PDB file of C-alpha atoms in Angstrom:
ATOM      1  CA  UNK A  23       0.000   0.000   0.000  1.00 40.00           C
ATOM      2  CA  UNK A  24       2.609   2.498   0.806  1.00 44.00           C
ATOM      3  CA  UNK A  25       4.537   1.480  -2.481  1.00 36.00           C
ATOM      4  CA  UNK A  26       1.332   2.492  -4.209  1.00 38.00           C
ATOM      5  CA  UNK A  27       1.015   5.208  -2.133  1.00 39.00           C
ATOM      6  CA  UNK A  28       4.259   6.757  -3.281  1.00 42.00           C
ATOM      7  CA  UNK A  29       4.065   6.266  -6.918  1.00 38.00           C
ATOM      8  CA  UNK A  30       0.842   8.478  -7.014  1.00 41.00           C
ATOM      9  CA  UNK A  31       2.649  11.426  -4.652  1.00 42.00           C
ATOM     10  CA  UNK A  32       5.347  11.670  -7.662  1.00 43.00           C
ATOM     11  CA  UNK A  33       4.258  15.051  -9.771  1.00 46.00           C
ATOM     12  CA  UNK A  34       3.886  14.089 -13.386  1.00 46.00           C
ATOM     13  CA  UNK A  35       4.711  17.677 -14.817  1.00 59.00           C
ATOM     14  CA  UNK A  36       4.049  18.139 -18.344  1.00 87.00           C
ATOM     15  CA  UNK A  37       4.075  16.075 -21.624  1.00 89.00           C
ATOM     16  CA  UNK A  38       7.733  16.310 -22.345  1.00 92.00           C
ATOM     17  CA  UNK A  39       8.331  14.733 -18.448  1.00 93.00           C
ATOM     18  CA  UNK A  40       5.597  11.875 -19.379  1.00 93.00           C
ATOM     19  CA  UNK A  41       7.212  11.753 -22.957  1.00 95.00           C
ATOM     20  CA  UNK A  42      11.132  10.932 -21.080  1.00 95.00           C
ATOM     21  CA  UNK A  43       9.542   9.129 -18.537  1.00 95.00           C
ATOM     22  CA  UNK A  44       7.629   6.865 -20.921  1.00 96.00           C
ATOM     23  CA  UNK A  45      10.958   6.598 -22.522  1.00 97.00           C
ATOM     24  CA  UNK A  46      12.996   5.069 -19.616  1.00 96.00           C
ATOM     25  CA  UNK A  47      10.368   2.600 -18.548  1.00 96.00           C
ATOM     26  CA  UNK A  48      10.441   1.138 -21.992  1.00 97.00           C
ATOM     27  CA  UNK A  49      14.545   0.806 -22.272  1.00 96.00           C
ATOM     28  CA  UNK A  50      13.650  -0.966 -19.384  1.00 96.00           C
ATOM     29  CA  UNK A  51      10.971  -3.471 -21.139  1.00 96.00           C
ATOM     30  CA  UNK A  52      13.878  -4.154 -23.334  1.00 96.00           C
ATOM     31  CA  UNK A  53      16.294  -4.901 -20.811  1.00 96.00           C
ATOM     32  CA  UNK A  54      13.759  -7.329 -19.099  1.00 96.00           C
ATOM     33  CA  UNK A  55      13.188  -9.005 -22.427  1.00 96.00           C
ATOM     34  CA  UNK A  56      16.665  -9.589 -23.492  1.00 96.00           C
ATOM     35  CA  UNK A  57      17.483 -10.997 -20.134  1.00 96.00           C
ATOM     36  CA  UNK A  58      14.294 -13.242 -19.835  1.00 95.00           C
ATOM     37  CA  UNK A  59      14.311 -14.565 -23.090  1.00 95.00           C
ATOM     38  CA  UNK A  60      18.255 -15.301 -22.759  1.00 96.00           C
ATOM     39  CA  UNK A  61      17.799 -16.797 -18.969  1.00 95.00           C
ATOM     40  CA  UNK A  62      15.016 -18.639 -21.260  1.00 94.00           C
ATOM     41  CA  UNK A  63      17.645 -19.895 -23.674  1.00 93.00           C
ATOM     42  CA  UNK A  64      20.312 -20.741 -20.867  1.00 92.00           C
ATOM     43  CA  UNK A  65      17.836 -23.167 -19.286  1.00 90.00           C
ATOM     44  CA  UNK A  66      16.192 -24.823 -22.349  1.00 86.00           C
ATOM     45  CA  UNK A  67      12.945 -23.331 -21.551  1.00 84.00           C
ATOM     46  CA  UNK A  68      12.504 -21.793 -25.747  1.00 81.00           C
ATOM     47  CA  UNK A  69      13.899 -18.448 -25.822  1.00 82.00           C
ATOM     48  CA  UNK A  70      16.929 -17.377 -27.235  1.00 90.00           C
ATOM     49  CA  UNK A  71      20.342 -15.371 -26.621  1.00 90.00           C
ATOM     50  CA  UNK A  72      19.587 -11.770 -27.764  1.00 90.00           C
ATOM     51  CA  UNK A  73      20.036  -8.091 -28.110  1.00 90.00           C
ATOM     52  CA  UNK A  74      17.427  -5.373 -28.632  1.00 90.00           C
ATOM     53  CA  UNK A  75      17.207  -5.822 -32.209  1.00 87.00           C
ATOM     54  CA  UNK A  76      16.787  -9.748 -31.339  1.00 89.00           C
ATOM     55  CA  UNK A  77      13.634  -8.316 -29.155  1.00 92.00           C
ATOM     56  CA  UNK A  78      11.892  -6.194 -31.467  1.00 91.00           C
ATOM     57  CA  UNK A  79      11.733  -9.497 -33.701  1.00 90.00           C
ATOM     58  CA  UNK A  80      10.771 -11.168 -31.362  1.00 91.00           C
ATOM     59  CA  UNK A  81       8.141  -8.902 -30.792  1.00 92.00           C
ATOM     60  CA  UNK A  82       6.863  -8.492 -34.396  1.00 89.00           C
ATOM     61  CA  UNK A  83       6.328 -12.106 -34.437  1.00 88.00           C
ATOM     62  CA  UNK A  84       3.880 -12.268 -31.407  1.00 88.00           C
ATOM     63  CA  UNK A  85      -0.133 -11.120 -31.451  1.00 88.00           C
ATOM     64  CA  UNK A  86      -0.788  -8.047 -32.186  1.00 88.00           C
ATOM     65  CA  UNK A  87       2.972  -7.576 -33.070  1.00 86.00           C
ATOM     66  CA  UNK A  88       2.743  -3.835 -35.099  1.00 91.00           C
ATOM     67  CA  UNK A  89       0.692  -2.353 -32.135  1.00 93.00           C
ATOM     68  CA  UNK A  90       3.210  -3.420 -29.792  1.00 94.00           C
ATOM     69  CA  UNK A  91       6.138  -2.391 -31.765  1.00 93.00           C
ATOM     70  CA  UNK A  92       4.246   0.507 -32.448  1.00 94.00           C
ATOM     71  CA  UNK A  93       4.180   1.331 -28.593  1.00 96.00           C
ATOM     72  CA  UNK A  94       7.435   0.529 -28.186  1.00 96.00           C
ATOM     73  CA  UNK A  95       9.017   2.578 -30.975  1.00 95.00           C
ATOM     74  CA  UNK A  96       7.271   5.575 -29.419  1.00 96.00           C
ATOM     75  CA  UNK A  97       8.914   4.576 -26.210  1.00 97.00           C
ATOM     76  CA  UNK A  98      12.477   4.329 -27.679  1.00 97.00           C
ATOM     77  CA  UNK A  99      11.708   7.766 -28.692  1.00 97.00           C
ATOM     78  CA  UNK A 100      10.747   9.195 -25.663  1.00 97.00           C
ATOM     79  CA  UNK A 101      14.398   7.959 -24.607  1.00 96.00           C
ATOM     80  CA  UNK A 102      16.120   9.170 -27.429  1.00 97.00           C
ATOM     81  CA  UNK A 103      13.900  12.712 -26.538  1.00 96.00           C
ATOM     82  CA  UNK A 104      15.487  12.077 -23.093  1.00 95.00           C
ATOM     83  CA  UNK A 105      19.074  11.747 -24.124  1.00 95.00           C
ATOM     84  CA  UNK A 106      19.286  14.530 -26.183  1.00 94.00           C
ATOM     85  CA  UNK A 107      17.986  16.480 -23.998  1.00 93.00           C
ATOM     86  CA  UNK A 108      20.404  15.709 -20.970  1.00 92.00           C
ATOM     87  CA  UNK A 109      22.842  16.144 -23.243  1.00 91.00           C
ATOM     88  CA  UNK A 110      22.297  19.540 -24.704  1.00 92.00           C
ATOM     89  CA  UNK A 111      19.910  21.380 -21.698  1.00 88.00           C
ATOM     90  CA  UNK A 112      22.290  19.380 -18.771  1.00 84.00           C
ATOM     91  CA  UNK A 113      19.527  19.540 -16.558  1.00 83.00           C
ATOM     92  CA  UNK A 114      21.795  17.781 -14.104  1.00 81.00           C
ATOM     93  CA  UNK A 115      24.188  20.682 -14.131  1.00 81.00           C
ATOM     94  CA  UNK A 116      26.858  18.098 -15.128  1.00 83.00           C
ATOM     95  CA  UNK A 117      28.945  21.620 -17.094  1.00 82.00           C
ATOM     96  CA  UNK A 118      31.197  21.945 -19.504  1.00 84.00           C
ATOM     97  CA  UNK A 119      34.500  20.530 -18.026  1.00 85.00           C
ATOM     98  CA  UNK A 120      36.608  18.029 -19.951  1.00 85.00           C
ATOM     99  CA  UNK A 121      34.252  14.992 -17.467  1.00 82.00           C
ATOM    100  CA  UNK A 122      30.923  17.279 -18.417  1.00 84.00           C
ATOM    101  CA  UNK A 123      31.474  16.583 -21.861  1.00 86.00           C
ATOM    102  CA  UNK A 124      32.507  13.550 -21.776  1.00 84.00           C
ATOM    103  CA  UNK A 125      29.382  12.632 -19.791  1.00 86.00           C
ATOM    104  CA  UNK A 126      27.059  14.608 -22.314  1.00 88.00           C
ATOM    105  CA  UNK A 127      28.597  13.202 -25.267  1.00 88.00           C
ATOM    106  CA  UNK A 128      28.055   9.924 -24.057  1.00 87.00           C
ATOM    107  CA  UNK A 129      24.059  11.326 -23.647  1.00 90.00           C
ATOM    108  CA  UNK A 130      24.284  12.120 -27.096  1.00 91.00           C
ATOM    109  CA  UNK A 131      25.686   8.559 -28.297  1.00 88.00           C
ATOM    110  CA  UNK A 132      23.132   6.639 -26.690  1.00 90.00           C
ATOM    111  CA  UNK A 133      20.432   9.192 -28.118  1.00 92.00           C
ATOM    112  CA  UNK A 134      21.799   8.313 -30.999  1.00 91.00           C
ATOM    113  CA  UNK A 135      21.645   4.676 -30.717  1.00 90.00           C
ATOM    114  CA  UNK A 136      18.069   4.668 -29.703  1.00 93.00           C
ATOM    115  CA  UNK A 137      16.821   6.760 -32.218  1.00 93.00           C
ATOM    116  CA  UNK A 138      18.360   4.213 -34.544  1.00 91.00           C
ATOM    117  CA  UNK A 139      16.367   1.591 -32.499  1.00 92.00           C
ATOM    118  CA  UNK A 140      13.572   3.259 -32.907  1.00 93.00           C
ATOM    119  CA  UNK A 141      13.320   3.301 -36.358  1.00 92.00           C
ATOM    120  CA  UNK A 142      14.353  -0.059 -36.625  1.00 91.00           C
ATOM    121  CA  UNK A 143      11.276  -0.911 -34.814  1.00 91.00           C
ATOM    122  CA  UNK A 144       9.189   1.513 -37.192  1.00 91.00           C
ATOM    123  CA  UNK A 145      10.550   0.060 -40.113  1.00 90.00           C
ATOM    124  CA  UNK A 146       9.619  -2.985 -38.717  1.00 89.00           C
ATOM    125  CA  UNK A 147       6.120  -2.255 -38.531  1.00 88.00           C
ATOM    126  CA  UNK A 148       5.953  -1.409 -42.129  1.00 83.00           C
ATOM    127  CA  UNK A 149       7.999  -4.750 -43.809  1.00 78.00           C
ATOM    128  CA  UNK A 150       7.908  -8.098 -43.586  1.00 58.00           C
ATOM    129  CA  UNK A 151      11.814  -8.655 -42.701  1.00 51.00           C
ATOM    130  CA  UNK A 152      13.237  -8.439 -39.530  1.00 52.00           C
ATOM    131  CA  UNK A 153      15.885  -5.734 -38.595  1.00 51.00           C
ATOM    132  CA  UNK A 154      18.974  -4.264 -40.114  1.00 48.00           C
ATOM    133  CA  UNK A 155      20.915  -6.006 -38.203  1.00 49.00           C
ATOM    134  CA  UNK A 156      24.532  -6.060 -38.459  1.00 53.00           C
ATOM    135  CA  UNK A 157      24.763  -4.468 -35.678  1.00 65.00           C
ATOM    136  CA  UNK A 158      28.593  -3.612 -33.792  1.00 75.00           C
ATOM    137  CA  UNK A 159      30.127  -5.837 -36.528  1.00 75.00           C
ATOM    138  CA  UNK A 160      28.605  -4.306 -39.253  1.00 76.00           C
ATOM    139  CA  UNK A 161      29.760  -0.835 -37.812  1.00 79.00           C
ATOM    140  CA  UNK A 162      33.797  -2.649 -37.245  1.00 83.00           C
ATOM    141  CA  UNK A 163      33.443  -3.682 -41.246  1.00 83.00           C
ATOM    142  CA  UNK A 164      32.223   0.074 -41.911  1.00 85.00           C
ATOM    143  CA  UNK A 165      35.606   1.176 -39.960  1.00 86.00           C
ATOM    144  CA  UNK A 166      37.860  -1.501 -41.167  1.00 87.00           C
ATOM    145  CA  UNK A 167      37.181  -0.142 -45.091  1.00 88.00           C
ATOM    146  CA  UNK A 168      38.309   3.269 -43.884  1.00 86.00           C
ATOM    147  CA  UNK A 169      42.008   4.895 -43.660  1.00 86.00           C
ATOM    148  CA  UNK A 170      43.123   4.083 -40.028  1.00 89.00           C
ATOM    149  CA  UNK A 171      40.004   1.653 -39.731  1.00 88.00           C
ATOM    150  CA  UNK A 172      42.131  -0.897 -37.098  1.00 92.00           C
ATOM    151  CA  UNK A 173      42.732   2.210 -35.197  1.00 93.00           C
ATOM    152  CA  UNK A 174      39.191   3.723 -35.451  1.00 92.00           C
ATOM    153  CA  UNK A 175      38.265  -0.069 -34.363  1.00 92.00           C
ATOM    154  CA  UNK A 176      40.165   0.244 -31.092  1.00 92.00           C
ATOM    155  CA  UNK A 177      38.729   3.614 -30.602  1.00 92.00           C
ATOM    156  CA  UNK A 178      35.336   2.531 -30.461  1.00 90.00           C
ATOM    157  CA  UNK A 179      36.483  -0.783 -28.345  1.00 92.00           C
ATOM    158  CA  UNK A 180      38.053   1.892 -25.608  1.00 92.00           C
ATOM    159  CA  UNK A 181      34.263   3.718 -25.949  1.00 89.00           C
ATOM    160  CA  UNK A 182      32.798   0.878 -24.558  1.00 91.00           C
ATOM    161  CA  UNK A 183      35.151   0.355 -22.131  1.00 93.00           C
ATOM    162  CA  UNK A 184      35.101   3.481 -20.401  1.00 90.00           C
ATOM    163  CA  UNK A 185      31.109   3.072 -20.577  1.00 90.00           C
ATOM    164  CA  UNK A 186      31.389  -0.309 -18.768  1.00 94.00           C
ATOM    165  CA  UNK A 187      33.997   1.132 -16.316  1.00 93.00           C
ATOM    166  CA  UNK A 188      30.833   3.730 -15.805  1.00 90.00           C
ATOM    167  CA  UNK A 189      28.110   0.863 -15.074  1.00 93.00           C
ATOM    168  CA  UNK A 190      30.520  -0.501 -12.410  1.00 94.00           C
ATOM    169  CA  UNK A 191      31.312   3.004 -11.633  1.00 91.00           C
ATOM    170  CA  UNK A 192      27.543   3.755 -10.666  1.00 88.00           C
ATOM    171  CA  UNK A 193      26.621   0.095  -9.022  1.00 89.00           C
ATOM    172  CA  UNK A 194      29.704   1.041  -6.530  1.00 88.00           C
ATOM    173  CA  UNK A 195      29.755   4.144  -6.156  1.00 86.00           C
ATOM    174  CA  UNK A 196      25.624   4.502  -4.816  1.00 77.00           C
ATOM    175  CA  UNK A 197      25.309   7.191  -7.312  1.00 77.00           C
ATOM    176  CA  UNK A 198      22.268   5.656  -8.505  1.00 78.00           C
ATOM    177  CA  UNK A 199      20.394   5.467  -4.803  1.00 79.00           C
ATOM    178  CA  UNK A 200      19.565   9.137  -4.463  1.00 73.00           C
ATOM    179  CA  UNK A 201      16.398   8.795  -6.442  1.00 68.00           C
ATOM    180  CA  UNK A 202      15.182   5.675  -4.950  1.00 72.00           C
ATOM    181  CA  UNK A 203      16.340   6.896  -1.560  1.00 69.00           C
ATOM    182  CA  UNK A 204      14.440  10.122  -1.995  1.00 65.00           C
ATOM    183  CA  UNK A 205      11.048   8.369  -3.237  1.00 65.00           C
ATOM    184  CA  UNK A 206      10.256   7.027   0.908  1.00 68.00           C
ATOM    185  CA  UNK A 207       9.522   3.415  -0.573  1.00 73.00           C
ATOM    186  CA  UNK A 208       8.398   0.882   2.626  1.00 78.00           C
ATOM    187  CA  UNK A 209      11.776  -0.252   3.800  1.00 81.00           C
ATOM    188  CA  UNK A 210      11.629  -3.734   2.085  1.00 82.00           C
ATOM    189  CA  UNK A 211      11.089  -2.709  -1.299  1.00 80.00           C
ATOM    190  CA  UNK A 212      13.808   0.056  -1.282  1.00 83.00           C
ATOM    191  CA  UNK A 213      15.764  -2.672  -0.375  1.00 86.00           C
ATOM    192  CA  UNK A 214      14.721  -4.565  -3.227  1.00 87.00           C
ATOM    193  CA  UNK A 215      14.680  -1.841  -5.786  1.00 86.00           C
ATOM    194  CA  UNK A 216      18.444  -1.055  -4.548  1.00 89.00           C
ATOM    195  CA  UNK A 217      19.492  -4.711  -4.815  1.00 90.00           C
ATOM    196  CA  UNK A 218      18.082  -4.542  -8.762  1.00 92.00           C
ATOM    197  CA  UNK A 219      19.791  -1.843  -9.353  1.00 91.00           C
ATOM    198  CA  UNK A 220      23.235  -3.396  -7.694  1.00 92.00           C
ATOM    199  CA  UNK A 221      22.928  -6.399  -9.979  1.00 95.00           C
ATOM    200  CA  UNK A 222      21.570  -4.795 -12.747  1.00 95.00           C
ATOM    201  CA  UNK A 223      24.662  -2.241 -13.495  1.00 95.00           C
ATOM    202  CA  UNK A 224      26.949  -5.029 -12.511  1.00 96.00           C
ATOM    203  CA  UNK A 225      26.086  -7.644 -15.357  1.00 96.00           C
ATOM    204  CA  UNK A 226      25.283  -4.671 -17.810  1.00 95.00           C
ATOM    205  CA  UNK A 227      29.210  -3.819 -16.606  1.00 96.00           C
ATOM    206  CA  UNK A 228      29.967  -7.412 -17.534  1.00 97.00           C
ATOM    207  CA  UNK A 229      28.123  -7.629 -20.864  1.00 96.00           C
ATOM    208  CA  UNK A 230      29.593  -4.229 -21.980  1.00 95.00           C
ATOM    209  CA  UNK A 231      33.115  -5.034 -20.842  1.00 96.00           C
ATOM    210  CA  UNK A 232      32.610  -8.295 -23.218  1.00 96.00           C
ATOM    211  CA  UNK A 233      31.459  -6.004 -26.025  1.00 95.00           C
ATOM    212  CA  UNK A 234      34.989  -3.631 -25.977  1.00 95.00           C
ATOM    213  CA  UNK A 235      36.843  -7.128 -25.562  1.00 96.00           C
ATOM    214  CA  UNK A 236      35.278  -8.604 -29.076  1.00 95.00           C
ATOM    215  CA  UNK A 237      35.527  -4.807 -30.716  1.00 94.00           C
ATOM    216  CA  UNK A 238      39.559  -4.744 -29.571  1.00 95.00           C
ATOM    217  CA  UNK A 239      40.028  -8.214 -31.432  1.00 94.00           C
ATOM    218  CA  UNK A 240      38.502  -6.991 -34.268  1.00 93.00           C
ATOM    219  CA  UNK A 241      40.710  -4.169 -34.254  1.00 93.00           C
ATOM    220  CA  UNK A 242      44.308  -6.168 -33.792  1.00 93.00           C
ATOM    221  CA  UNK A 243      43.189  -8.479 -36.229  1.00 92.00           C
ATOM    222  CA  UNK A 244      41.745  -6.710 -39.430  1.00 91.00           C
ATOM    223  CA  UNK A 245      38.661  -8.908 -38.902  1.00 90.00           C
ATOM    224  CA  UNK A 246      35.055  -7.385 -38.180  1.00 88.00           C
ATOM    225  CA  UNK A 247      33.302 -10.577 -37.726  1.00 88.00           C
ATOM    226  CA  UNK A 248      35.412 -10.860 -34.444  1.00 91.00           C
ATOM    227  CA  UNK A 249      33.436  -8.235 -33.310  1.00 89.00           C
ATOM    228  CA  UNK A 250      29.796  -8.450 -31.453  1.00 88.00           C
ATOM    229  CA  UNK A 251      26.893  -6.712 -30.010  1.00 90.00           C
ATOM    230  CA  UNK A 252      25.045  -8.452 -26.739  1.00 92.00           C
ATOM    231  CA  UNK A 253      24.055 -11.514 -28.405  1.00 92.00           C
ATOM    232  CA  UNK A 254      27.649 -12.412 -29.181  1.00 93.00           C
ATOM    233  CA  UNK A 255      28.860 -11.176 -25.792  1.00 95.00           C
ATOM    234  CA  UNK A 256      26.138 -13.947 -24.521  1.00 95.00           C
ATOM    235  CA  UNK A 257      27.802 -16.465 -26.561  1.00 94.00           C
ATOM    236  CA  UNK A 258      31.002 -15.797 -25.572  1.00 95.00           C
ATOM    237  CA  UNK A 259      30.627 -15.698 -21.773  1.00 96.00           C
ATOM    238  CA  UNK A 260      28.632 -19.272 -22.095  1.00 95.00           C
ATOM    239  CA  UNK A 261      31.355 -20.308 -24.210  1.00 95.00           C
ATOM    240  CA  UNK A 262      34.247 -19.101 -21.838  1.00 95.00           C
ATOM    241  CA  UNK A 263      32.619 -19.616 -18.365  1.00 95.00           C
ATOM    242  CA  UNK A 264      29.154 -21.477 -18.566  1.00 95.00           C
ATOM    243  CA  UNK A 265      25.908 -21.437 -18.731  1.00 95.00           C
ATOM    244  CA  UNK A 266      25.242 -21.247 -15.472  1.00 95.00           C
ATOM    245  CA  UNK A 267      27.392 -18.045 -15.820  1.00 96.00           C
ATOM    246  CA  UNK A 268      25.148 -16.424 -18.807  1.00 96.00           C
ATOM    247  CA  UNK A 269      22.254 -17.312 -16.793  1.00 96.00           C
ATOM    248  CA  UNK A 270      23.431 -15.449 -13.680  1.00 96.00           C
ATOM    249  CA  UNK A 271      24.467 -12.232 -16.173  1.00 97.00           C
ATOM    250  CA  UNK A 272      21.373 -12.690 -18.222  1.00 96.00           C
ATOM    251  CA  UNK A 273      19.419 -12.464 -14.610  1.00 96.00           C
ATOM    252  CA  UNK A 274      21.253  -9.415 -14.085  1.00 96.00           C
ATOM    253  CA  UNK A 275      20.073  -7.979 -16.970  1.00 96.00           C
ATOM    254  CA  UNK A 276      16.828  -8.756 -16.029  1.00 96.00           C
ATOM    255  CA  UNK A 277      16.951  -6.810 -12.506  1.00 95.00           C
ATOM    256  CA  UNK A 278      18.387  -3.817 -14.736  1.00 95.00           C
ATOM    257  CA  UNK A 279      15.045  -3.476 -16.664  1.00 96.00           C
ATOM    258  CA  UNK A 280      13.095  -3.767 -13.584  1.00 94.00           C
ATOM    259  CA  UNK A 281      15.220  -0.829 -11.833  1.00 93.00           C
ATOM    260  CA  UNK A 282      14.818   1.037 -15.037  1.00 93.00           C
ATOM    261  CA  UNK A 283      11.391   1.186 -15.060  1.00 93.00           C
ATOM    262  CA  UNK A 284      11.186   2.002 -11.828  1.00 90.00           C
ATOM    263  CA  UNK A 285      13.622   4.775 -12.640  1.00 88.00           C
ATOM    264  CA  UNK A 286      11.136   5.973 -14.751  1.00 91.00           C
ATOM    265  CA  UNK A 287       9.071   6.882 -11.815  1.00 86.00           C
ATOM    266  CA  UNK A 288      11.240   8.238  -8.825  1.00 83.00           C
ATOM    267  CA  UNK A 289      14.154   9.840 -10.965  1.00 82.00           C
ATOM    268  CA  UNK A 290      13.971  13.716 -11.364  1.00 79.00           C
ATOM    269  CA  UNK A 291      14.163  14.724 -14.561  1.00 81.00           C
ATOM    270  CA  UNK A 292      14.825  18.432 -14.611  1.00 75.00           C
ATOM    271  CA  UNK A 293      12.394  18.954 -17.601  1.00 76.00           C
TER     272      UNK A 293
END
């Protein structure tokens, strides 16, 4: 009751705060589908090892497939809306230091890659195929054709290195608590919520780290189909260490969707 009871005190502002908000509960349906249907795979139980674009064709083929992707394209929006906006308004008074822009550009890069997600998913509505796909090894190809493209490789492989560094970064350093903290959930689920959130940056840390690993061996050998996006990174950790392993980090990903959407409620926005 008092978990109920604090959703409703939260202010819901004006359309662009519903618009961002919408947006962060959906990157969180994602989340909870790519680790569901990949703790799915791990155990036999159908599913399958995937990454977003894995879950938007997974959600074309289901009832009522278009609406659904419909919705969720709007929501992927919403969080590209969001992005862009922390990165150019810095709401969160991050500045314009050598760490403020690094933070803000990396607002702008995810904007970025979930406006591209989002018009996968609209495209998808409209054809009969599944996504573009390709994905980080179709980008490592793009690179590898261009002067410097080893180099250019390793660039991006160091980009999502310093963004897993970040996810451990914020699981261990509390930062992301304040919200939750400030939202007066009963005891027992802030204690749950805070626990998702623990686990849920740590295996997106993991999954992320695995991503930079498969983009640097792309780069040192001249090969882009060494590199991968999640799905690959799944592969390779049940290769390396298990599946009991890619079940545990596929869990994790799991929790992450659940603290993102409710994220979506308690975070201030600034908007």
């Amino acid at each position: 009751m008092h978990f109920m009871y604090s959703l409703n005190k939260i202010p819901m502002n004006n359309k662009k705060e519903k618009f961002a908000r919408f947006g962060i509960a959906t990157k969180g349906f994602v989340y909870c589908l790519i680790g569901g249907l990949t703790v799915a795979a791990a155990f036999g139980e159908g599913g399958k090892k995937t990454g977003s674009s894995g879950v938007l064709e997974t959600l074309s083929s289901q009832p009522f497939g278009q609406i659904i992707l419909g919705i969720t394209a709007l929501g992927l929006l919403g969080f590209t809306f969001y992005r862009f906006y922390q990165a150019i308004a810095d709401p969160q008074d991050i500045g314009n230091d050598f760490k403020g822009f690094v933070t803000r550009f990396g607002f702008a890069l995810s904007a970025i890659f979930y406006g591209f997600l989002a018009f996968t998913a609209a495209k998808m509505i409209f054809t009969s195929g599944g996504g573009s796909g390709g994905g980080q090894e179709s980008m490592a190809s793009t690179l590898l054709s261009k002067p410097f493209g080893q180099v250019l490789v390793g660039i991006v492989g160091a980009a999502f290195l310093g963004k897993s560094i970040y996810q451990f970064y914020r699981a261990y350093s509390g930062k992301f608590k304040e919200n939750v903290q400030a939202a007066e959930l009963d005891s027992n689920v802030e204690s749950m919520v805070l626990k998702t959130g623990y686990i849920g940056y740590t295996a997106r840390g993991v999954v992320i780290a695995v991503i930079s690993y498969l983009m640097f061996r792309a780069a040192f050998s001249a090969n882009s189909s060494e590199a991968g996006g999640t799905k690959d990174a799944f592969s390779f950790l049940q290769n390396e260490f298990g599946t009991i392993v890619l079940a545990v980090i596929a869990a994790g990903l799991l929790a992450y969707g659940f603290f993102m959407i409710v994220k979506a409620r308690y975070k201030t926005l600034g908007i």
